[in-house]
PDB file of C-alpha atoms in Angstrom:
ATOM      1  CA  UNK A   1      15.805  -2.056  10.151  1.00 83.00           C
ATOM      2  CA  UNK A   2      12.280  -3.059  10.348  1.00 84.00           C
ATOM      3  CA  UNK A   3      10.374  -3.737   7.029  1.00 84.00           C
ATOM      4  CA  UNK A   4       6.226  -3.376   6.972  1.00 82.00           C
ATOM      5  CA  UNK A   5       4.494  -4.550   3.888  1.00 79.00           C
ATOM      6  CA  UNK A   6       1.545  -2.502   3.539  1.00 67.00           C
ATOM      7  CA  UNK A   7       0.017  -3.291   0.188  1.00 65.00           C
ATOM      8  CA  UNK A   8      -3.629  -4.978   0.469  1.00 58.00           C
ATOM      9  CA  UNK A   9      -3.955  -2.637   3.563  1.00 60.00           C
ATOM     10  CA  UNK A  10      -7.348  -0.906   3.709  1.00 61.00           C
ATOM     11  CA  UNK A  11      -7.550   1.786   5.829  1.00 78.00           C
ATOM     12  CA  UNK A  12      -4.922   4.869   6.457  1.00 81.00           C
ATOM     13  CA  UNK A  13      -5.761   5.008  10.269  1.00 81.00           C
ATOM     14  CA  UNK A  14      -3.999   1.084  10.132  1.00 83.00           C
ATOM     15  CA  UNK A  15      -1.094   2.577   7.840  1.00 85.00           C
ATOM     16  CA  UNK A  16      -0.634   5.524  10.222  1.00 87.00           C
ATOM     17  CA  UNK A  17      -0.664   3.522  13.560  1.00 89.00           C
ATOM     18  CA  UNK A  18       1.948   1.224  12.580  1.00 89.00           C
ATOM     19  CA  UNK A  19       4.171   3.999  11.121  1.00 91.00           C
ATOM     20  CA  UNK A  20       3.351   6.119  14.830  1.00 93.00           C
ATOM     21  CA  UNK A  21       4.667   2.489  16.564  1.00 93.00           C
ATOM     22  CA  UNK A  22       7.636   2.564  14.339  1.00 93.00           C
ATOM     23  CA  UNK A  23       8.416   5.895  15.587  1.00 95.00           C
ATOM     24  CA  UNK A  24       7.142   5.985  19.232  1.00 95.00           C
ATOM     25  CA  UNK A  25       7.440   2.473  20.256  1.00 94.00           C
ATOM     26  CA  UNK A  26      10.767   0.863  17.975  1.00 95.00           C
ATOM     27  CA  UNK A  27      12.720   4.528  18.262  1.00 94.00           C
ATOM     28  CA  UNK A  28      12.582   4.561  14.447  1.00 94.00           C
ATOM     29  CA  UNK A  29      14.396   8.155  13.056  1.00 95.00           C
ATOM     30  CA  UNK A  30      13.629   7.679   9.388  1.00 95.00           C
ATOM     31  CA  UNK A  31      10.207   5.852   7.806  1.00 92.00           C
ATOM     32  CA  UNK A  32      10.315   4.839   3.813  1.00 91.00           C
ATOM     33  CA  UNK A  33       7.086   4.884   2.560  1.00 87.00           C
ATOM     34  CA  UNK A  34       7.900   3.179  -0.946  1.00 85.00           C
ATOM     35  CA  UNK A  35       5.397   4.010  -2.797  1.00 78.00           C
ATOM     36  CA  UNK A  36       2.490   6.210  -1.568  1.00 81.00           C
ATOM     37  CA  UNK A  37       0.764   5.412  -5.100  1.00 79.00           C
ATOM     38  CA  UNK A  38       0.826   1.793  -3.955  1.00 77.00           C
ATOM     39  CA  UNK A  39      -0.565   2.523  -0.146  1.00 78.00           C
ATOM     40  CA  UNK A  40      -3.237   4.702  -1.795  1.00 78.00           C
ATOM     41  CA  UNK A  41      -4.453   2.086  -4.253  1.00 73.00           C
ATOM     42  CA  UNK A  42      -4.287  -0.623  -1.491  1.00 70.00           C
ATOM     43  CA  UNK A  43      -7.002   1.783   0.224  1.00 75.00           C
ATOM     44  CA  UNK A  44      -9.781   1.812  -2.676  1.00 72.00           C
ATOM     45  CA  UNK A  45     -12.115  -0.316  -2.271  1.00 61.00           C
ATOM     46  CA  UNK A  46     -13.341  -2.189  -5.397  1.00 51.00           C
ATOM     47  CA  UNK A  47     -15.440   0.946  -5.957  1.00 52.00           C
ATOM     48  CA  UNK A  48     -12.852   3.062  -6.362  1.00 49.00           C
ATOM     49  CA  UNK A  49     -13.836   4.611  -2.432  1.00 51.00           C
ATOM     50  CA  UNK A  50     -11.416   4.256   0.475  1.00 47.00           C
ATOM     51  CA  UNK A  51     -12.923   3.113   3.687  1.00 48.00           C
ATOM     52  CA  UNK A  52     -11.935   6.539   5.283  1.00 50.00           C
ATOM     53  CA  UNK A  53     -14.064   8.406   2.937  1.00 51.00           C
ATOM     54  CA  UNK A  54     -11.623   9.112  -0.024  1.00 49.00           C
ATOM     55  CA  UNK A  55     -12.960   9.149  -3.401  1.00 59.00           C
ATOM     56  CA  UNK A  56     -10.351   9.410  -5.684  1.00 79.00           C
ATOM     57  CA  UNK A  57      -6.334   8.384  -5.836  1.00 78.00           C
ATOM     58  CA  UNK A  58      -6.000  12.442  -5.363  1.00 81.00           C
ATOM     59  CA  UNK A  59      -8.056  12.682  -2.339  1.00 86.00           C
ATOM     60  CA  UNK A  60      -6.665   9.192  -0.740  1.00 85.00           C
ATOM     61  CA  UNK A  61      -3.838  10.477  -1.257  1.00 84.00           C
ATOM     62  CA  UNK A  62      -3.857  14.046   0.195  1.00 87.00           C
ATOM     63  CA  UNK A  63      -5.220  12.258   3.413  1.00 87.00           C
ATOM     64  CA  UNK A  64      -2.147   9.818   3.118  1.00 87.00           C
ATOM     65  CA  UNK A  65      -0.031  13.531   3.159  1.00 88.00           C
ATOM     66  CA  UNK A  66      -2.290  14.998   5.874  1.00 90.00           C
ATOM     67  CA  UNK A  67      -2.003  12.283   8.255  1.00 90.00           C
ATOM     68  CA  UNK A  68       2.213  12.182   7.285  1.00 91.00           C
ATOM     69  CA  UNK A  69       2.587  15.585   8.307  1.00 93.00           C
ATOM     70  CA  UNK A  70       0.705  15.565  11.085  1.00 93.00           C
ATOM     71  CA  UNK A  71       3.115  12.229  12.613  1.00 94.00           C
ATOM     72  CA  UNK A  72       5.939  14.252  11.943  1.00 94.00           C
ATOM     73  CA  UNK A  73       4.816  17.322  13.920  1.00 93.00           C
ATOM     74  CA  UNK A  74       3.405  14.425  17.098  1.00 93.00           C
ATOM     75  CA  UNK A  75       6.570  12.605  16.381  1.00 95.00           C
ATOM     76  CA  UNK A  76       9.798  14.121  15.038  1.00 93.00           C
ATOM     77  CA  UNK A  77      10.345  11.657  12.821  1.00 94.00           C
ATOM     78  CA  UNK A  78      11.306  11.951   9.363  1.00 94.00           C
ATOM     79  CA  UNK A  79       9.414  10.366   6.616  1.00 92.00           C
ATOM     80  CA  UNK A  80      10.666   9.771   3.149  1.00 92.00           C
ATOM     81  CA  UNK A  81       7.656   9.158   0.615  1.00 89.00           C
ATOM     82  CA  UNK A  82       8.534   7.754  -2.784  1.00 88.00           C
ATOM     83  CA  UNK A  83       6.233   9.169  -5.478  1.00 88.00           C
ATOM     84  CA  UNK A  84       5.534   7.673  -8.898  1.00 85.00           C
ATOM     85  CA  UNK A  85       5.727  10.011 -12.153  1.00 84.00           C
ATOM     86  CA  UNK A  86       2.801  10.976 -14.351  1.00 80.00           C
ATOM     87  CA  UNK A  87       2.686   9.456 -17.605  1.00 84.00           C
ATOM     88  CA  UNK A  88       3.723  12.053 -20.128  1.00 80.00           C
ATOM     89  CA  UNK A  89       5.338  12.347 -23.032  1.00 81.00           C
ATOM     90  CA  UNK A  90       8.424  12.890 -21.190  1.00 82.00           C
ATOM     91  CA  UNK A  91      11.210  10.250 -21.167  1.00 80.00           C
ATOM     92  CA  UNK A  92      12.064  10.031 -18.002  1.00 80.00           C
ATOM     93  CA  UNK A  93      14.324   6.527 -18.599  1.00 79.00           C
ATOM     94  CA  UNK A  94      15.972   8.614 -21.085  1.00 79.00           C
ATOM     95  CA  UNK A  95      17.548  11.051 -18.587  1.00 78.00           C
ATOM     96  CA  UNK A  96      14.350  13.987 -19.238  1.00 84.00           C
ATOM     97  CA  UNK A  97      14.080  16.507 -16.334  1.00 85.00           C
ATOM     98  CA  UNK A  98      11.918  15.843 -13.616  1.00 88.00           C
ATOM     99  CA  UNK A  99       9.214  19.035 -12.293  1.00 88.00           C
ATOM    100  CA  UNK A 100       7.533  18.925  -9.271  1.00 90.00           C
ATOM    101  CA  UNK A 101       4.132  18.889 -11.946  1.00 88.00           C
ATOM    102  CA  UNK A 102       5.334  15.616 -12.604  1.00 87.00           C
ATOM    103  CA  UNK A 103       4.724  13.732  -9.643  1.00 87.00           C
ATOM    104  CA  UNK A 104       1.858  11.451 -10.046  1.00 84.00           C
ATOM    105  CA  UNK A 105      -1.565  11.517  -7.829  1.00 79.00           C
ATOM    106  CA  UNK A 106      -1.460  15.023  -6.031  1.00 81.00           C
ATOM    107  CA  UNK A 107      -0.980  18.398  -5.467  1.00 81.00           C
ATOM    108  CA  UNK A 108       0.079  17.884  -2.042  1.00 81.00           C
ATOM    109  CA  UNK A 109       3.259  15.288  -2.886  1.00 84.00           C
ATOM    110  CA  UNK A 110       4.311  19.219  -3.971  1.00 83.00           C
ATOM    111  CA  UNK A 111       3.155  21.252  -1.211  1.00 83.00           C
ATOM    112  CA  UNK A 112       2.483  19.492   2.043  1.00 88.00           C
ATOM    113  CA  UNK A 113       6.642  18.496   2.366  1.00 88.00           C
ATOM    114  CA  UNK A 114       9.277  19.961   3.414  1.00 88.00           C
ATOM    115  CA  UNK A 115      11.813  18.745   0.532  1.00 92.00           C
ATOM    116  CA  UNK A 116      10.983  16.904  -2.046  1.00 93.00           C
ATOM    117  CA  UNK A 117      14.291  15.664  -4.478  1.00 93.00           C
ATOM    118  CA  UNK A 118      14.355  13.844  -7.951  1.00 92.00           C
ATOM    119  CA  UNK A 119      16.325  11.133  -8.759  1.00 92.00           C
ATOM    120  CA  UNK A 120      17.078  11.393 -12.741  1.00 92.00           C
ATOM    121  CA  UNK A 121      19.445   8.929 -15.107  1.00 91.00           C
ATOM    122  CA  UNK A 122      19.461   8.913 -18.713  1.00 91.00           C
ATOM    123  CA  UNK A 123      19.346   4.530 -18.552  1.00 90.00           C
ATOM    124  CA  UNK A 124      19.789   3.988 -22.456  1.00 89.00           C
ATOM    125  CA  UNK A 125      22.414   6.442 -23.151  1.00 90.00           C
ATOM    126  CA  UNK A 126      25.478   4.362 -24.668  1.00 91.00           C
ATOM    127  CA  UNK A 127      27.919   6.217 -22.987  1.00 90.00           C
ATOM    128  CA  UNK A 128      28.345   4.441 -19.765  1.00 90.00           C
ATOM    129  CA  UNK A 129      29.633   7.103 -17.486  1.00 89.00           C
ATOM    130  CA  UNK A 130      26.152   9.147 -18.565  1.00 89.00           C
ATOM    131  CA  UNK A 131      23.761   5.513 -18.356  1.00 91.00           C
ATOM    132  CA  UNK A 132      25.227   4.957 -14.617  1.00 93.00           C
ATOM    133  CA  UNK A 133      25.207   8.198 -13.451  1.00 93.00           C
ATOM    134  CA  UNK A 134      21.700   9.554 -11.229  1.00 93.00           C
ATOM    135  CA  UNK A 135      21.376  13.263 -10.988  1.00 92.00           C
ATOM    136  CA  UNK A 136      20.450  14.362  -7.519  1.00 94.00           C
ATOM    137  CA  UNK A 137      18.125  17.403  -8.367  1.00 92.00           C
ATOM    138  CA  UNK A 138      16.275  19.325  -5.621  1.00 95.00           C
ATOM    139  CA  UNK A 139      12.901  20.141  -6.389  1.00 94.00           C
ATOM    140  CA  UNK A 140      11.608  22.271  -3.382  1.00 94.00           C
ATOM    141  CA  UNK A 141      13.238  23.268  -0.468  1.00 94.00           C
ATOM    142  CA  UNK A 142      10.853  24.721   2.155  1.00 91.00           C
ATOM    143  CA  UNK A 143      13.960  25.701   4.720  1.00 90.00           C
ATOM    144  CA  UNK A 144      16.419  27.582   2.572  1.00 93.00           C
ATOM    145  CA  UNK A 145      14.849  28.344  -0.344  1.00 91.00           C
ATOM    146  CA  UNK A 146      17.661  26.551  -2.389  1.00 92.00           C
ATOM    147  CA  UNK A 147      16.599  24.088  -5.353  1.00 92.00           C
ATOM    148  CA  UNK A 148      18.614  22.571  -8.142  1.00 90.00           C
ATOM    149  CA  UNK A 149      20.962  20.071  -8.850  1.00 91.00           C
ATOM    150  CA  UNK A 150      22.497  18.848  -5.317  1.00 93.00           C
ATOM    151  CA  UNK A 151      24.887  15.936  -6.585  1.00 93.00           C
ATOM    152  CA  UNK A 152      25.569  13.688  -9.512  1.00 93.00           C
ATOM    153  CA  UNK A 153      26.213   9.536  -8.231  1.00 95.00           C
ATOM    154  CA  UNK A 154      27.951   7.203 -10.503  1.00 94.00           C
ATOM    155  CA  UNK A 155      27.585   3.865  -9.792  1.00 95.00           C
ATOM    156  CA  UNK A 156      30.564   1.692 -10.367  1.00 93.00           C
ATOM    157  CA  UNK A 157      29.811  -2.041 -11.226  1.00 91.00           C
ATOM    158  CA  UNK A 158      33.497  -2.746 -10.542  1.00 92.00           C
ATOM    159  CA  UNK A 159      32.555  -1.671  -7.099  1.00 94.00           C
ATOM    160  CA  UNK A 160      28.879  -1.960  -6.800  1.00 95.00           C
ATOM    161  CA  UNK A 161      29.526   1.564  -5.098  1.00 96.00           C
ATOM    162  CA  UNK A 162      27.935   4.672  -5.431  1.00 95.00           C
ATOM    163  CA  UNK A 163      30.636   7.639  -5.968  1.00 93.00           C
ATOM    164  CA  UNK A 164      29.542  11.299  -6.306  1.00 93.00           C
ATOM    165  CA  UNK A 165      31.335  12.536  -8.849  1.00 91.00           C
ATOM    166  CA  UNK A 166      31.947  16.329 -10.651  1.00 89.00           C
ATOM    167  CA  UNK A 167      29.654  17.923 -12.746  1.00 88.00           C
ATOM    168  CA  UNK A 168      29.218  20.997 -14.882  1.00 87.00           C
ATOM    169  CA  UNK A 169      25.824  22.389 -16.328  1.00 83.00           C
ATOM    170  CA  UNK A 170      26.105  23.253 -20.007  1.00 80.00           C
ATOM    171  CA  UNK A 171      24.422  26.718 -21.595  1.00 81.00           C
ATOM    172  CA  UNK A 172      21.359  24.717 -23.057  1.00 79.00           C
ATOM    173  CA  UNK A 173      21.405  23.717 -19.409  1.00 76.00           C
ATOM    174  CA  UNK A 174      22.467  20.236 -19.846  1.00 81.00           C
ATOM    175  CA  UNK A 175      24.348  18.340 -17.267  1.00 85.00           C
ATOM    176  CA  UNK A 176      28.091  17.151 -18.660  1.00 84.00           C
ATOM    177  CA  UNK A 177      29.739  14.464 -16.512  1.00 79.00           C
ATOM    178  CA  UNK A 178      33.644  14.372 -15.934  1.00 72.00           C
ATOM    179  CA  UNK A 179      34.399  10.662 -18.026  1.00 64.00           C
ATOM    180  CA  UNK A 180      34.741   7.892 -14.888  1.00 59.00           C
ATOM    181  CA  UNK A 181      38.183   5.542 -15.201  1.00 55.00           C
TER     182      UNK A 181
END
């Protein structure tokens, strides 16, 4: 496990060549980038410019995507990028379904990847099986085609496991959990 801090970094060329080392140099399978919103905002400048060029959060971050996809292909290795969500008048703590129009900054957190999955949990509902449950849903799926919900995780604080557990899908299309022990 190797751990890069890359907020207050300036420049994607930096961001990149470290990530390429990871992968090249360290034999590094799978990179977290956690969160791209964060890497793109450490990139403005004070005038809102990166020092690559980029003039926006949109355009940093479709160079950010670029320059991802374009590791992978030197590289073969896989890179996870967590993506905020657009403020809307969705509730997303409240368990509200997550589009691939809700991803925050960019077209391309849509269209440049491969997958892209949404965690969802309803956090304030008062039954606990639904507040500790996450809904797996898949989003896009460039290599089958297949999108939905994948799995539904309950996390047991007994535990302080993770379990998958069963699920069914309502006609108003609402997901119904099996009640946890």
């Amino acid at each position: 496990l190797y751990i890069y801090d890359h907020l207050g970094n300036n420049a994607l060329q930096n961001l990149a060549a470290r990530m390429e080392y990871m992968a090249v140099s360290l034999g590094v399978d799978v990179i977290v980038l956690d969160h791209i919103t964060a890497a793109a905002v450490g990139m403005a400048g004070s005038d809102n410019k990166d020092i690559d060029g980029g003039s926006s959060e949109r355009l940093i971050i479709d160079n950010i995507m670029k320059e991802l996809r374009a590791l992978v292909s030197r590289t073969g290795v896989r890179i996870d990028v967590i993506s905020q969500l657009k403020k809307t008048q969705k509730a997303y703590e409240e368990g509200d379904r997550i589009t691939l129009q809700d991803l925050r900054g960019s077209g391309s957190l849509s269209s440049v990847p491969n997958t892209v999955i949404a965690l969802e949990r309803d956090r304030q509902n008062p039954d606990a099986t639904v507040a500790n449950t996450t809904t797996v849903r898949v989003l896009k799926n460039r290599l089958t085609g297949r999108a939905g919900v994948a799995a539904c995780l309950f996390y047991d604080r007994a535990t302080n496991r993770l379990r998958e557990i069963d699920f069914a899908t309502g006609d108003d299309g609402q997901i119904q959990f099996e009640p946890t022990q």
